[in-house]
Short mmCIF file of N, CA and C in Angstrom, two decimals:
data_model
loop_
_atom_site.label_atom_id
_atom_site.label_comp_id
_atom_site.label_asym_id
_atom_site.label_seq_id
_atom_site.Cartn_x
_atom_site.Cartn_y
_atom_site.Cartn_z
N UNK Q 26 25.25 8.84 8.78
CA UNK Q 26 24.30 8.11 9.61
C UNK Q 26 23.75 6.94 8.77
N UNK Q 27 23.82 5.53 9.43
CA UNK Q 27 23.34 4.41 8.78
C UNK Q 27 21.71 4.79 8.68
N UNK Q 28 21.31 3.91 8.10
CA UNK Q 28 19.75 3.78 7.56
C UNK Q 28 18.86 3.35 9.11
N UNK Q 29 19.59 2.59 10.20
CA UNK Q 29 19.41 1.56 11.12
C UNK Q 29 19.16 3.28 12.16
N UNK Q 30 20.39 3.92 12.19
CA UNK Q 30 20.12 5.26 12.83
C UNK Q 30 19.00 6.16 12.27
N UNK Q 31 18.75 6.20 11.32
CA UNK Q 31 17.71 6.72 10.74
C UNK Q 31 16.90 6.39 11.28
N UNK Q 32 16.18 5.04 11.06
CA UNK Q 32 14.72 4.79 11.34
C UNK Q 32 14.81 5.02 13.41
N UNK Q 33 15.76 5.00 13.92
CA UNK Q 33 15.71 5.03 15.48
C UNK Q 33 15.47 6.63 15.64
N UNK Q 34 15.94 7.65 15.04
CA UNK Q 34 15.75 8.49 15.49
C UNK Q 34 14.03 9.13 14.74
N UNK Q 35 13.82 8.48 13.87
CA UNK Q 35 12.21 8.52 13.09
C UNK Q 35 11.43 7.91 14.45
N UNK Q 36 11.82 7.04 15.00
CA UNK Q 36 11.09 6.02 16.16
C UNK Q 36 11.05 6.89 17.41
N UNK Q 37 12.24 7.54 17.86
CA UNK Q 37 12.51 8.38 18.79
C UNK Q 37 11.54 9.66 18.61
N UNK Q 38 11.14 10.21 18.09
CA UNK Q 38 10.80 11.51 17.40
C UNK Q 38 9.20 11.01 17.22
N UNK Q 39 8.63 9.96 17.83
CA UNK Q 39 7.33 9.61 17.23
C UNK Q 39 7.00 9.57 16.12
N UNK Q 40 7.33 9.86 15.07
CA UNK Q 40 7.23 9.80 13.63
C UNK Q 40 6.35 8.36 13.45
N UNK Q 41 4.82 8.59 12.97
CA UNK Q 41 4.15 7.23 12.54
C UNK Q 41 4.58 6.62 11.13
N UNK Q 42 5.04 7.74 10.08
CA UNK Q 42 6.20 7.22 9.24
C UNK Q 42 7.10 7.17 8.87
N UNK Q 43 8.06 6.02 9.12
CA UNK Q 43 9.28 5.46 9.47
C UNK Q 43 10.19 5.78 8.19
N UNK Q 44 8.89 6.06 6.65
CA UNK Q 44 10.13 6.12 5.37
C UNK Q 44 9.09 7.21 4.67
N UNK Q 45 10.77 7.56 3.87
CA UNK Q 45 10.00 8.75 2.83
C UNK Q 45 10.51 8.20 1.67
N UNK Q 46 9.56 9.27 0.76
CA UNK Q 46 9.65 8.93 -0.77
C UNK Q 46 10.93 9.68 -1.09
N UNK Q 47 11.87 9.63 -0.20
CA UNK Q 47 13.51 10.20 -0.43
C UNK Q 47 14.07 9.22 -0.14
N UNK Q 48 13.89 8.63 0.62
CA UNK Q 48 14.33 7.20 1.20
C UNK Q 48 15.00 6.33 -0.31
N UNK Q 49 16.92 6.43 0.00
CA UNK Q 49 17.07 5.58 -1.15
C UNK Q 49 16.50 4.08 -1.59
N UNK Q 50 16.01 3.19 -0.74
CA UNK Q 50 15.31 2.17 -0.97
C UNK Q 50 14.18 2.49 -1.32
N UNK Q 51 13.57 3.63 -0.89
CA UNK Q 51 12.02 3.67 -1.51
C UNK Q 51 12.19 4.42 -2.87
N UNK Q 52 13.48 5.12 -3.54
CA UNK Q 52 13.58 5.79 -4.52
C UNK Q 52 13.60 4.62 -5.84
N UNK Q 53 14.43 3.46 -5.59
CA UNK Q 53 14.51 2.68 -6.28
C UNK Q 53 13.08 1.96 -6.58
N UNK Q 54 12.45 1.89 -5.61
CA UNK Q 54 11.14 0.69 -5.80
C UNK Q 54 10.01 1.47 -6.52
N UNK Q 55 10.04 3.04 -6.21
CA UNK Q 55 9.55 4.14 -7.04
C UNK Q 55 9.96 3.82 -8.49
N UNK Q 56 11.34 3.80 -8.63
CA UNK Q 56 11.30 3.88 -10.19
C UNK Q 56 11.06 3.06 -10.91
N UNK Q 57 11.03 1.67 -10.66
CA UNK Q 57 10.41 0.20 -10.96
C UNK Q 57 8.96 0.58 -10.80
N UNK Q 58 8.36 1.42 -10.08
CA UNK Q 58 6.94 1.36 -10.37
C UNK Q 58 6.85 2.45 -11.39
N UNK Q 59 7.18 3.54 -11.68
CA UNK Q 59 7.59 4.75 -12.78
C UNK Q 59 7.43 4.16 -13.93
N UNK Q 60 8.00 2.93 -14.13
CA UNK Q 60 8.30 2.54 -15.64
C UNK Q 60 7.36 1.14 -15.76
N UNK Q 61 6.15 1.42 -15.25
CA UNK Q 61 5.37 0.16 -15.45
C UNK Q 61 4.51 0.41 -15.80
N UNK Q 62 3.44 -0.29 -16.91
CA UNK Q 62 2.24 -0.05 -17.24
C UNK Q 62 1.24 0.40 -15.68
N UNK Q 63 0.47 1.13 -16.25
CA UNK Q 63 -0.12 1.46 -15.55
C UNK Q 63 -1.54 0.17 -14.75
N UNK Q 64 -1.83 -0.58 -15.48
CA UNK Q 64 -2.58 -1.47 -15.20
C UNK Q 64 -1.92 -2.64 -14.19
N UNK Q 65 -0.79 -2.51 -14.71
CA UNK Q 65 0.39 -3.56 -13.61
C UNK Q 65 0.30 -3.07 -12.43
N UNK Q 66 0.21 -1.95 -12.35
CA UNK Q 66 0.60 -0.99 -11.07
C UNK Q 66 -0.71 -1.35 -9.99
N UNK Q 67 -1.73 -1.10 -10.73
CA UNK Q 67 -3.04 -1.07 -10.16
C UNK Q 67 -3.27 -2.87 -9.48
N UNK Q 68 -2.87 -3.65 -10.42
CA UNK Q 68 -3.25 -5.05 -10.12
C UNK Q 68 -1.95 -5.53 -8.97
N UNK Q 69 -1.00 -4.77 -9.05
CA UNK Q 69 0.09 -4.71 -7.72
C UNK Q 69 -0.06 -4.49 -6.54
N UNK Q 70 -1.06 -3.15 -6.90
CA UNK Q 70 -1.17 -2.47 -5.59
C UNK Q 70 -2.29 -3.07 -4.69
N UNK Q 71 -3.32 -3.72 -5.66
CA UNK Q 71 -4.69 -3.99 -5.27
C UNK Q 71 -4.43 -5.53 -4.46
N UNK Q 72 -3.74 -6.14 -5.07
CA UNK Q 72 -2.87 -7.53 -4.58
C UNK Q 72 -2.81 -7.28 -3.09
N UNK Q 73 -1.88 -6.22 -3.25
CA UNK Q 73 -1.15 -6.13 -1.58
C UNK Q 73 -2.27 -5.50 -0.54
N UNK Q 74 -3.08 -4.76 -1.10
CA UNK Q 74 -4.03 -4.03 -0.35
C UNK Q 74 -5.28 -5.40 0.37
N UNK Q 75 -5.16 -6.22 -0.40
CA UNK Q 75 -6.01 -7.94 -0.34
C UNK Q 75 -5.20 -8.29 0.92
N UNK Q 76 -3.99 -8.86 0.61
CA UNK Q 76 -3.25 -9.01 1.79
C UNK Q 76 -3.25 -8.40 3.00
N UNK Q 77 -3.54 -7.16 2.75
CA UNK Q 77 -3.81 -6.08 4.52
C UNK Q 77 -4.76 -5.93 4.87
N UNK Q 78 -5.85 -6.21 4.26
CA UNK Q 78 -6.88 -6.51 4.39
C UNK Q 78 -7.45 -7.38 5.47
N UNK Q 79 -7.06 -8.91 4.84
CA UNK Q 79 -7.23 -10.00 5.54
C UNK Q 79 -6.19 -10.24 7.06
N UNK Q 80 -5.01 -9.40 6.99
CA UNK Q 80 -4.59 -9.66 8.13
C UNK Q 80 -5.65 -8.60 8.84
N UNK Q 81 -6.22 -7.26 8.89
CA UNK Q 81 -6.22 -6.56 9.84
C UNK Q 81 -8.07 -7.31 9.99
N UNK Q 82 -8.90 -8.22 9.10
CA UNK Q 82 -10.05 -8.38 9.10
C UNK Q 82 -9.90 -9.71 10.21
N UNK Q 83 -8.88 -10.16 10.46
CA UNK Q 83 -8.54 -11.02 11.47
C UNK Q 83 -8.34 -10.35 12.85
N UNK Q 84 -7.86 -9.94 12.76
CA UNK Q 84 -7.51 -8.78 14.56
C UNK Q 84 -9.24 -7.70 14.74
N UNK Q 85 -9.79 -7.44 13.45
CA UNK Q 85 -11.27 -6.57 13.96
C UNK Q 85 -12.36 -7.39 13.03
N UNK Q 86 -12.59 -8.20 13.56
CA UNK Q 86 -13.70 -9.19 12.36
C UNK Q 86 -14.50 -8.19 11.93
N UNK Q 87 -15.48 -7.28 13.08
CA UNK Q 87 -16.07 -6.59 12.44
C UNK Q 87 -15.96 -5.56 12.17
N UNK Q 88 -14.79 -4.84 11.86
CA UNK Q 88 -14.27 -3.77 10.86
C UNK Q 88 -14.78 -3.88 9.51
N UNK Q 89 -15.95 -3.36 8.76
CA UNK Q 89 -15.78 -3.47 7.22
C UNK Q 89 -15.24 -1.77 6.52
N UNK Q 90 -14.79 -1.07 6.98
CA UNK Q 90 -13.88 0.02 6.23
C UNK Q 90 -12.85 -0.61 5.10
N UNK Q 91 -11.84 -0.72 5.92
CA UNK Q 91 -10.79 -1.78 4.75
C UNK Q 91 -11.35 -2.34 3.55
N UNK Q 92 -12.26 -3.45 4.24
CA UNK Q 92 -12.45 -4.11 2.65
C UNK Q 92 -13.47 -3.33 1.59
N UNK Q 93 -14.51 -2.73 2.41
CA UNK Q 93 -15.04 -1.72 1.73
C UNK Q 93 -14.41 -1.01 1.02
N UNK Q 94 -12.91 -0.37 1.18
CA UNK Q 94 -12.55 0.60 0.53
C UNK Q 94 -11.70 0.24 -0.97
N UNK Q 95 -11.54 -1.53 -0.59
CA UNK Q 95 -10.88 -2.34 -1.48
C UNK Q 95 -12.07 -2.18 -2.29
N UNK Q 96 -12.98 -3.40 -2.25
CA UNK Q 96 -14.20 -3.27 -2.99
C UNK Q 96 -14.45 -2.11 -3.62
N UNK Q 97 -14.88 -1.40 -3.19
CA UNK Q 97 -15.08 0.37 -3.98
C UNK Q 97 -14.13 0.16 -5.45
N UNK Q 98 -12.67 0.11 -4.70
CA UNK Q 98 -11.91 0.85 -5.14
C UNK Q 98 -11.88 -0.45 -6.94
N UNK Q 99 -11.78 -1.56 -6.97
CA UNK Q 99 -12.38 -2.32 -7.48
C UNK Q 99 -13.39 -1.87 -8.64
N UNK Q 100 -14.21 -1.47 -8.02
CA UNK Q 100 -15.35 -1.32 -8.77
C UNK Q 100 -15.28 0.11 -9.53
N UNK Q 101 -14.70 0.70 -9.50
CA UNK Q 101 -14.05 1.90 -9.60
C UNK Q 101 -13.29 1.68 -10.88
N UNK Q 102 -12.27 0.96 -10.44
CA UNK Q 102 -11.16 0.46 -11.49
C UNK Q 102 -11.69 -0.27 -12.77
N UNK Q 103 -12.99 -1.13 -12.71
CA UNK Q 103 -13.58 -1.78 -13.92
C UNK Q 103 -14.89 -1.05 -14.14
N UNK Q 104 -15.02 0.54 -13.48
CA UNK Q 104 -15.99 1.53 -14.08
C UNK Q 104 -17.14 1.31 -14.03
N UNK Q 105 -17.75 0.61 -12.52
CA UNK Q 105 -18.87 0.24 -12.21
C UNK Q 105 -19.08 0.91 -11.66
N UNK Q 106 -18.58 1.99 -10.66
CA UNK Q 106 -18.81 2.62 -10.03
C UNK Q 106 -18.14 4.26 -10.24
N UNK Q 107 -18.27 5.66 -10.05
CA UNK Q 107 -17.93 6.59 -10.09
C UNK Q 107 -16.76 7.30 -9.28
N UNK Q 108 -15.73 7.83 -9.22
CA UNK Q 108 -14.38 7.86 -8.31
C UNK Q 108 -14.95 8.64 -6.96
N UNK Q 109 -16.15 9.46 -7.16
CA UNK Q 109 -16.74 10.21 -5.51
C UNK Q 109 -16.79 8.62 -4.80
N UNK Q 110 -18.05 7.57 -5.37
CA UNK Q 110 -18.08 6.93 -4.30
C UNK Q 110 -16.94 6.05 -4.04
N UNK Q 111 -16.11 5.79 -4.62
CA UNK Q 111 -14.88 5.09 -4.04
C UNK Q 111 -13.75 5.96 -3.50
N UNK Q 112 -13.88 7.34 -3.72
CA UNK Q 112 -12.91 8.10 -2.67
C UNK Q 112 -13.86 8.20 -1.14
N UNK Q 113 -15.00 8.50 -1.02
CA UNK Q 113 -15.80 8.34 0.22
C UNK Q 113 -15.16 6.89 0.85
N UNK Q 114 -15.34 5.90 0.51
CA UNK Q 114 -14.72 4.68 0.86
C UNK Q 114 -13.56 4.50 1.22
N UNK Q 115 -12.55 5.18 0.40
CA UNK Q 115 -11.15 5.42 1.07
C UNK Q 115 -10.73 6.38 2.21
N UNK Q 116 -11.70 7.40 1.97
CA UNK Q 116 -11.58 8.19 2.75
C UNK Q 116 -11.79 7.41 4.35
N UNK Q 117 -13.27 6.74 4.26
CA UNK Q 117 -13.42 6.19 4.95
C UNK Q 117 -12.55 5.39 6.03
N UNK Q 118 -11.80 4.61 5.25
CA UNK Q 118 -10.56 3.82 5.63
C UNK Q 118 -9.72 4.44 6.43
N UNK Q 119 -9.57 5.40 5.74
CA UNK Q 119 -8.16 6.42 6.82
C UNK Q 119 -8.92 6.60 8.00
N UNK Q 120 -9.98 6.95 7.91
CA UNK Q 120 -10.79 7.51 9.50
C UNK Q 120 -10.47 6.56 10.30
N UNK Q 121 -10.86 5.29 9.96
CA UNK Q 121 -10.62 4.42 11.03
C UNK Q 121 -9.64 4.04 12.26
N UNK Q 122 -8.77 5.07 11.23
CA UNK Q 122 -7.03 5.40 11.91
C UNK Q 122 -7.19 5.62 13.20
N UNK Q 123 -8.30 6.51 13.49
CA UNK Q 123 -8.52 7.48 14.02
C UNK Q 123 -9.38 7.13 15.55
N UNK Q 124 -9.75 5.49 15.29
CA UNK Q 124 -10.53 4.64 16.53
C UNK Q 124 -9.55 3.83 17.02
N UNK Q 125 -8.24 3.64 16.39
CA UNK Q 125 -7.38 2.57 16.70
C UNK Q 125 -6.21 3.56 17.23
N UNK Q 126 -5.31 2.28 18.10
CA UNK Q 126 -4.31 2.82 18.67
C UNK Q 126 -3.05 2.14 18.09
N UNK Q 127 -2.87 1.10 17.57
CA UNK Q 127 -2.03 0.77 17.03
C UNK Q 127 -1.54 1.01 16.23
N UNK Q 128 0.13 1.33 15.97
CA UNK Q 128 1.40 2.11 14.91
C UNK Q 128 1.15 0.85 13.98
N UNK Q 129 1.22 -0.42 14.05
CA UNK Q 129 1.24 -1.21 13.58
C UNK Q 129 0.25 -1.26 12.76
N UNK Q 130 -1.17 -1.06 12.89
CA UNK Q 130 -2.39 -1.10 12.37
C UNK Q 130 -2.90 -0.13 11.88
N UNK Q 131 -2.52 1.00 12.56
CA UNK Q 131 -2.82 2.34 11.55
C UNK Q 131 -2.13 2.48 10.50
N UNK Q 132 -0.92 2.50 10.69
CA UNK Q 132 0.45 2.00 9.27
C UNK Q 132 -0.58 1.02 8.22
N UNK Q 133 -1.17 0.27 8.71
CA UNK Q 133 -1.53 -0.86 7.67
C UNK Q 133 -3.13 -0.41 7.07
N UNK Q 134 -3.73 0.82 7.84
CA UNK Q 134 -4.64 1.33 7.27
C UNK Q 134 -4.58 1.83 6.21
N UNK Q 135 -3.37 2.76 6.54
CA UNK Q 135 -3.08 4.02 5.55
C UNK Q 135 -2.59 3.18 4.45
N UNK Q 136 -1.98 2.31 4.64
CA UNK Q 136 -1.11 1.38 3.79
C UNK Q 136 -2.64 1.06 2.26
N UNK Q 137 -3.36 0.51 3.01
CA UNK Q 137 -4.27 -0.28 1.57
C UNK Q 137 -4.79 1.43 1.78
N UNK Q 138 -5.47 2.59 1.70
CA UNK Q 138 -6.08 3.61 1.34
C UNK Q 138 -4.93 4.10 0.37
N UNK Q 139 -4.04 3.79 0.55
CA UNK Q 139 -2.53 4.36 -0.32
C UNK Q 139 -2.74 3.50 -1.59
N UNK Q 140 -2.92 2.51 -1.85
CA UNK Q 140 -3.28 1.25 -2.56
C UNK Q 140 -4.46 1.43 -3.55
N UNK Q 141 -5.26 1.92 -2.50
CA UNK Q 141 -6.54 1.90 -3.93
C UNK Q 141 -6.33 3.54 -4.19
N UNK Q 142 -6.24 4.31 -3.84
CA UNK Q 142 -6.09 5.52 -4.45
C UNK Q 142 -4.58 5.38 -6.00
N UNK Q 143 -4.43 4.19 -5.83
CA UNK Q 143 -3.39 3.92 -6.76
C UNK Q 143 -4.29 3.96 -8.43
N UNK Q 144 -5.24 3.46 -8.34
CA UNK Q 144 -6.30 3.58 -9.55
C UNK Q 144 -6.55 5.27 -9.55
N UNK Q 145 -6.25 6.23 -8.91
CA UNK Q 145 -6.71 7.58 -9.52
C UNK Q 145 -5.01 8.15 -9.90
N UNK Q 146 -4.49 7.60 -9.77
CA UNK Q 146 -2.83 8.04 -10.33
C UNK Q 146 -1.54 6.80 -9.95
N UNK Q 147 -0.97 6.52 -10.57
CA UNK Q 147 0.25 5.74 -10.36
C UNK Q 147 1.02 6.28 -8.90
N UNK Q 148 1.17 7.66 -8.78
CA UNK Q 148 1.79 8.25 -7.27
C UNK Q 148 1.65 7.92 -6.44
N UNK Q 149 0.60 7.29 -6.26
CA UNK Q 149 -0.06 6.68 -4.62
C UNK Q 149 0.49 5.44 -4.71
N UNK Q 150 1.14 4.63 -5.59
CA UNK Q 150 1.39 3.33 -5.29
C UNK Q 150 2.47 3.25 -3.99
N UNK Q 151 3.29 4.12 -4.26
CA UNK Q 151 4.79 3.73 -3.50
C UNK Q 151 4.36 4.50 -2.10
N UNK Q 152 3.36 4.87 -1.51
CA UNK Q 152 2.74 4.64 -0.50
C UNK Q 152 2.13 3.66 0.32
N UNK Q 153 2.03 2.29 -0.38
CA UNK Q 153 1.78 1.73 0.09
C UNK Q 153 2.69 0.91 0.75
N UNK Q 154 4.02 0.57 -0.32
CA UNK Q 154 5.35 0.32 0.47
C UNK Q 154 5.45 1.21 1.71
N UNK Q 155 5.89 2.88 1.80
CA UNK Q 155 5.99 3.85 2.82
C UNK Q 155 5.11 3.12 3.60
N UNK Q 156 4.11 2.59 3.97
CA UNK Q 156 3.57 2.36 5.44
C UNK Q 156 3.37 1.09 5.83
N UNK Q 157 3.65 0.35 4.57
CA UNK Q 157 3.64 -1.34 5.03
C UNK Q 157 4.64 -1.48 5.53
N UNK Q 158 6.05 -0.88 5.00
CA UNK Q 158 7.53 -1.19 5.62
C UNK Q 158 7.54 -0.64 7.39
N UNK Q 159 6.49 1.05 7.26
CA UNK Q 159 6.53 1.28 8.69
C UNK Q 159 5.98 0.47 9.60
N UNK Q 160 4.75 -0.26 9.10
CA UNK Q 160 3.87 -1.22 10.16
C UNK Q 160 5.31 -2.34 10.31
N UNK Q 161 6.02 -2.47 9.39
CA UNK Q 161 6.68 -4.18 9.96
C UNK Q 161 7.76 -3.76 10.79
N UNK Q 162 8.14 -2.61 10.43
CA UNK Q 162 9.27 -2.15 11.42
C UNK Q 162 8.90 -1.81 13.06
N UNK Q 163 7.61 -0.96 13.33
CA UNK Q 163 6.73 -1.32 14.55
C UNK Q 163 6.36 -2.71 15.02
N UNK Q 164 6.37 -3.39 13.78
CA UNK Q 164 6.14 -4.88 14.69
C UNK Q 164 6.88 -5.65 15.11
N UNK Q 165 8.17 -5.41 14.43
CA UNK Q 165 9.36 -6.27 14.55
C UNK Q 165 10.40 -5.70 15.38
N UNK Q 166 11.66 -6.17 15.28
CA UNK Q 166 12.78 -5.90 15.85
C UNK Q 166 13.46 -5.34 15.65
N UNK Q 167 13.84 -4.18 15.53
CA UNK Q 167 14.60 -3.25 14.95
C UNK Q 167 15.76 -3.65 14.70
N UNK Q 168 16.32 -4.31 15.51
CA UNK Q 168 17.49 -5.17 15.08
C UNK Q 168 17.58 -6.04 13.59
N UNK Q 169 16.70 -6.31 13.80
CA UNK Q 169 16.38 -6.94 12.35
C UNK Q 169 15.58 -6.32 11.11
N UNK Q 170 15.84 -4.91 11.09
CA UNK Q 170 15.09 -4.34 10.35
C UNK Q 170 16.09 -4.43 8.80
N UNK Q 171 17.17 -4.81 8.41
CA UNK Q 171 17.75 -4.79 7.20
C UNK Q 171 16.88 -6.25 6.37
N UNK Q 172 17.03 -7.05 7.57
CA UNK Q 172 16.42 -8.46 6.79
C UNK Q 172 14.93 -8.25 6.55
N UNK Q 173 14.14 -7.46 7.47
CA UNK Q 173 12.90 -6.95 7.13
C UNK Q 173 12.43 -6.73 5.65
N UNK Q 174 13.37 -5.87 6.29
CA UNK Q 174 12.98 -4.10 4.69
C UNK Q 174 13.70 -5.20 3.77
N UNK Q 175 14.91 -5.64 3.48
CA UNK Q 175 15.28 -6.35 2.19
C UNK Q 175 14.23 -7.40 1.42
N UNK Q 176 13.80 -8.06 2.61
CA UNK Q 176 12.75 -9.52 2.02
C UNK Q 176 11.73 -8.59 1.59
N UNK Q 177 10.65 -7.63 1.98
CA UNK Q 177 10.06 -6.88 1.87
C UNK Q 177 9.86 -6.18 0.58
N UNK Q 178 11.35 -5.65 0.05
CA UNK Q 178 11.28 -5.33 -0.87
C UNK Q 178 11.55 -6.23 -2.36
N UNK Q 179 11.78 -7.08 -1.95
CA UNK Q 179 12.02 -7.96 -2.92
C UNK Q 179 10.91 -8.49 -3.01
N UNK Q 180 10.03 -8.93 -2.01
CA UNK Q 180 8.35 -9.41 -2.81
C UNK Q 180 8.17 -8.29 -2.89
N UNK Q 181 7.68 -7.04 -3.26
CA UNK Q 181 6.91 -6.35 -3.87
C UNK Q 181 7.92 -6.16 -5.44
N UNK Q 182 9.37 -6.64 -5.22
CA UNK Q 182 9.81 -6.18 -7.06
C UNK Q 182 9.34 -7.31 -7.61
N UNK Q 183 8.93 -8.63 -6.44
CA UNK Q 183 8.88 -9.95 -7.37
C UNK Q 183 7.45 -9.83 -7.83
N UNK Q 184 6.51 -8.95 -7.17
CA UNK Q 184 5.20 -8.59 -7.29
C UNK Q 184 4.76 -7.92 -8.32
N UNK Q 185 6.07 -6.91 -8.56
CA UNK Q 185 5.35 -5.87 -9.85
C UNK Q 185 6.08 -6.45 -10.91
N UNK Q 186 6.91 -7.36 -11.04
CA UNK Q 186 7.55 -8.34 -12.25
C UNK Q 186 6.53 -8.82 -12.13
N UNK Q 187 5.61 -9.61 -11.79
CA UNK Q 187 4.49 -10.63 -12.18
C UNK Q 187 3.61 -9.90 -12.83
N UNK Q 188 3.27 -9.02 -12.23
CA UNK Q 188 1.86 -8.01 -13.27
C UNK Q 188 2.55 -7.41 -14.39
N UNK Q 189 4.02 -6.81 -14.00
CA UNK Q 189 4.30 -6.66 -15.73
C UNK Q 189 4.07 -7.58 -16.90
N UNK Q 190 4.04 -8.98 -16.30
CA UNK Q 190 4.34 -9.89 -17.18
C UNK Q 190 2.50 -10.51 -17.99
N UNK Q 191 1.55 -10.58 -16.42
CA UNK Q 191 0.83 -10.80 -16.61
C UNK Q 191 -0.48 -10.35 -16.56
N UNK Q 192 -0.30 -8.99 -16.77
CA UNK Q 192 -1.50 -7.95 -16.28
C UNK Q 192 -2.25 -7.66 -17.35
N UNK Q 193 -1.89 -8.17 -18.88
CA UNK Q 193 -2.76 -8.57 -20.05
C UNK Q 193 -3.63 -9.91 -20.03
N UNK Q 194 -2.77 -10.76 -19.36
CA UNK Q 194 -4.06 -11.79 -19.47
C UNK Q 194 -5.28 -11.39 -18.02
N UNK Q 195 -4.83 -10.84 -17.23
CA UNK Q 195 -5.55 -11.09 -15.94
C UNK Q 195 -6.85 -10.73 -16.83
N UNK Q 196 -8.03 -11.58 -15.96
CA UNK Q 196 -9.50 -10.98 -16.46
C UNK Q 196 -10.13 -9.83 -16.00
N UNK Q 197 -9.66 -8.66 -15.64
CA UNK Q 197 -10.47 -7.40 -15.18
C UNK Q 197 -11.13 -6.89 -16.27
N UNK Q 198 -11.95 -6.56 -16.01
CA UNK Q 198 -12.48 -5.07 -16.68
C UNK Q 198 -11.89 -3.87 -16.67
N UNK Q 199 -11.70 -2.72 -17.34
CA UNK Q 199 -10.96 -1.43 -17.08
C UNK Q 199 -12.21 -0.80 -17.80
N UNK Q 200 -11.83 0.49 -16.89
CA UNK Q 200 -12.57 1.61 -16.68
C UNK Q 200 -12.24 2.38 -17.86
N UNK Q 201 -12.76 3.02 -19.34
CA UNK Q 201 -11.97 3.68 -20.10
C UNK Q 201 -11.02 4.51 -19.66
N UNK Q 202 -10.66 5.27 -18.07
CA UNK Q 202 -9.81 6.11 -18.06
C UNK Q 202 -8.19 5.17 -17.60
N UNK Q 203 -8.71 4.16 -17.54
CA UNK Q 203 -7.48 3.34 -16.84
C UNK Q 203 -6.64 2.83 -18.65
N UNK Q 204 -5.60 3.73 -18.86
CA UNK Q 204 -4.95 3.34 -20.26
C UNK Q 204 -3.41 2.77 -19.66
N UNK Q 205 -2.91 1.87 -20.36
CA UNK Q 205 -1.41 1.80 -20.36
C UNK Q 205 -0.61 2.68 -20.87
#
């Protein structure tokens, strides 16, 4: 069974996520994140979580969960804040799932809560791929889901090559538990 049959019968089956962390494309983008400083990871994930942010703060202006949970998670990461109140915040985020009806938008909830929980372990990163790829595949054309998922994955390898490269100069603060 092609990958194209895959995700149709994930679609068929209601499944709100379209990929697993078995998923040979998501195995690979896993192990590129496996072998990365850990601070790269965080300034990767937090990047993309910015990005989902601002699209979904456009469709609910006054939604502040999302960015709240960014922020937190932020403040968290340069040890301004304690991991209870920035998991309350994430937690938060997911709830919101829970007022909305959209595959597209709930995908992109879970997507940044996947993101900042990336600062309490590297594991949560490649969650955030798992539900960003599901939101674009709900939004798009299934027909065109190879050119999707390919471009897709190639900005996030072109994404975590940049923080490998430049995640020493960036100016954050780190939290003493955040080590490379």
């Amino acid at each position: 069974m092609n990958y194209k049959e895959i995700l149709k019968k994930r679609i068929k089956t209601h499944r709100k996520i379209l990929f697993s962390k078995e998923d040979e494309i998501i195995l690979s983008l896993n192990e590129i994140i496996c072998n990365m400083p850990r601070k790269a990871v965080i300034l990767w994930a937090l990047g993309l979580a910015e990005e989902t942010v601002i699209l979904l703060e456009r469709k609910y202006p006054l939604e502040k969960r999302p960015r709240m949970a960014l922020m937190s998670t932020k403040m968290w990461a340069s040890g301004e804040i304690k991991m209870p109140v920035a998991k309350k915040a994430i937690l938060d985020c997911h709830a919101f799932t829970k007022e909305i009806s959209s595959p597209v938008d709930i995908a992109r909830v879970h997507a940044i809560g996947q993101a900042c929980s990336t600062v309490h372990t590297n594991g949560h990163a490649i969650g955030f791929p798992i539900y960003d790829l599901s939101a674009l595949i709900f939004e798009n054309d299934l027909d065109n889901y190879d050119e999707i998922i390919t471009s897709r994955i190639q900005y996030y390898t072109e994404k975590l090559l940049y923080w490998k490269e430049h995640y020493k100069t960036h100016s954050s603060q780190w939290a003493s538990f955040i080590i490379d």
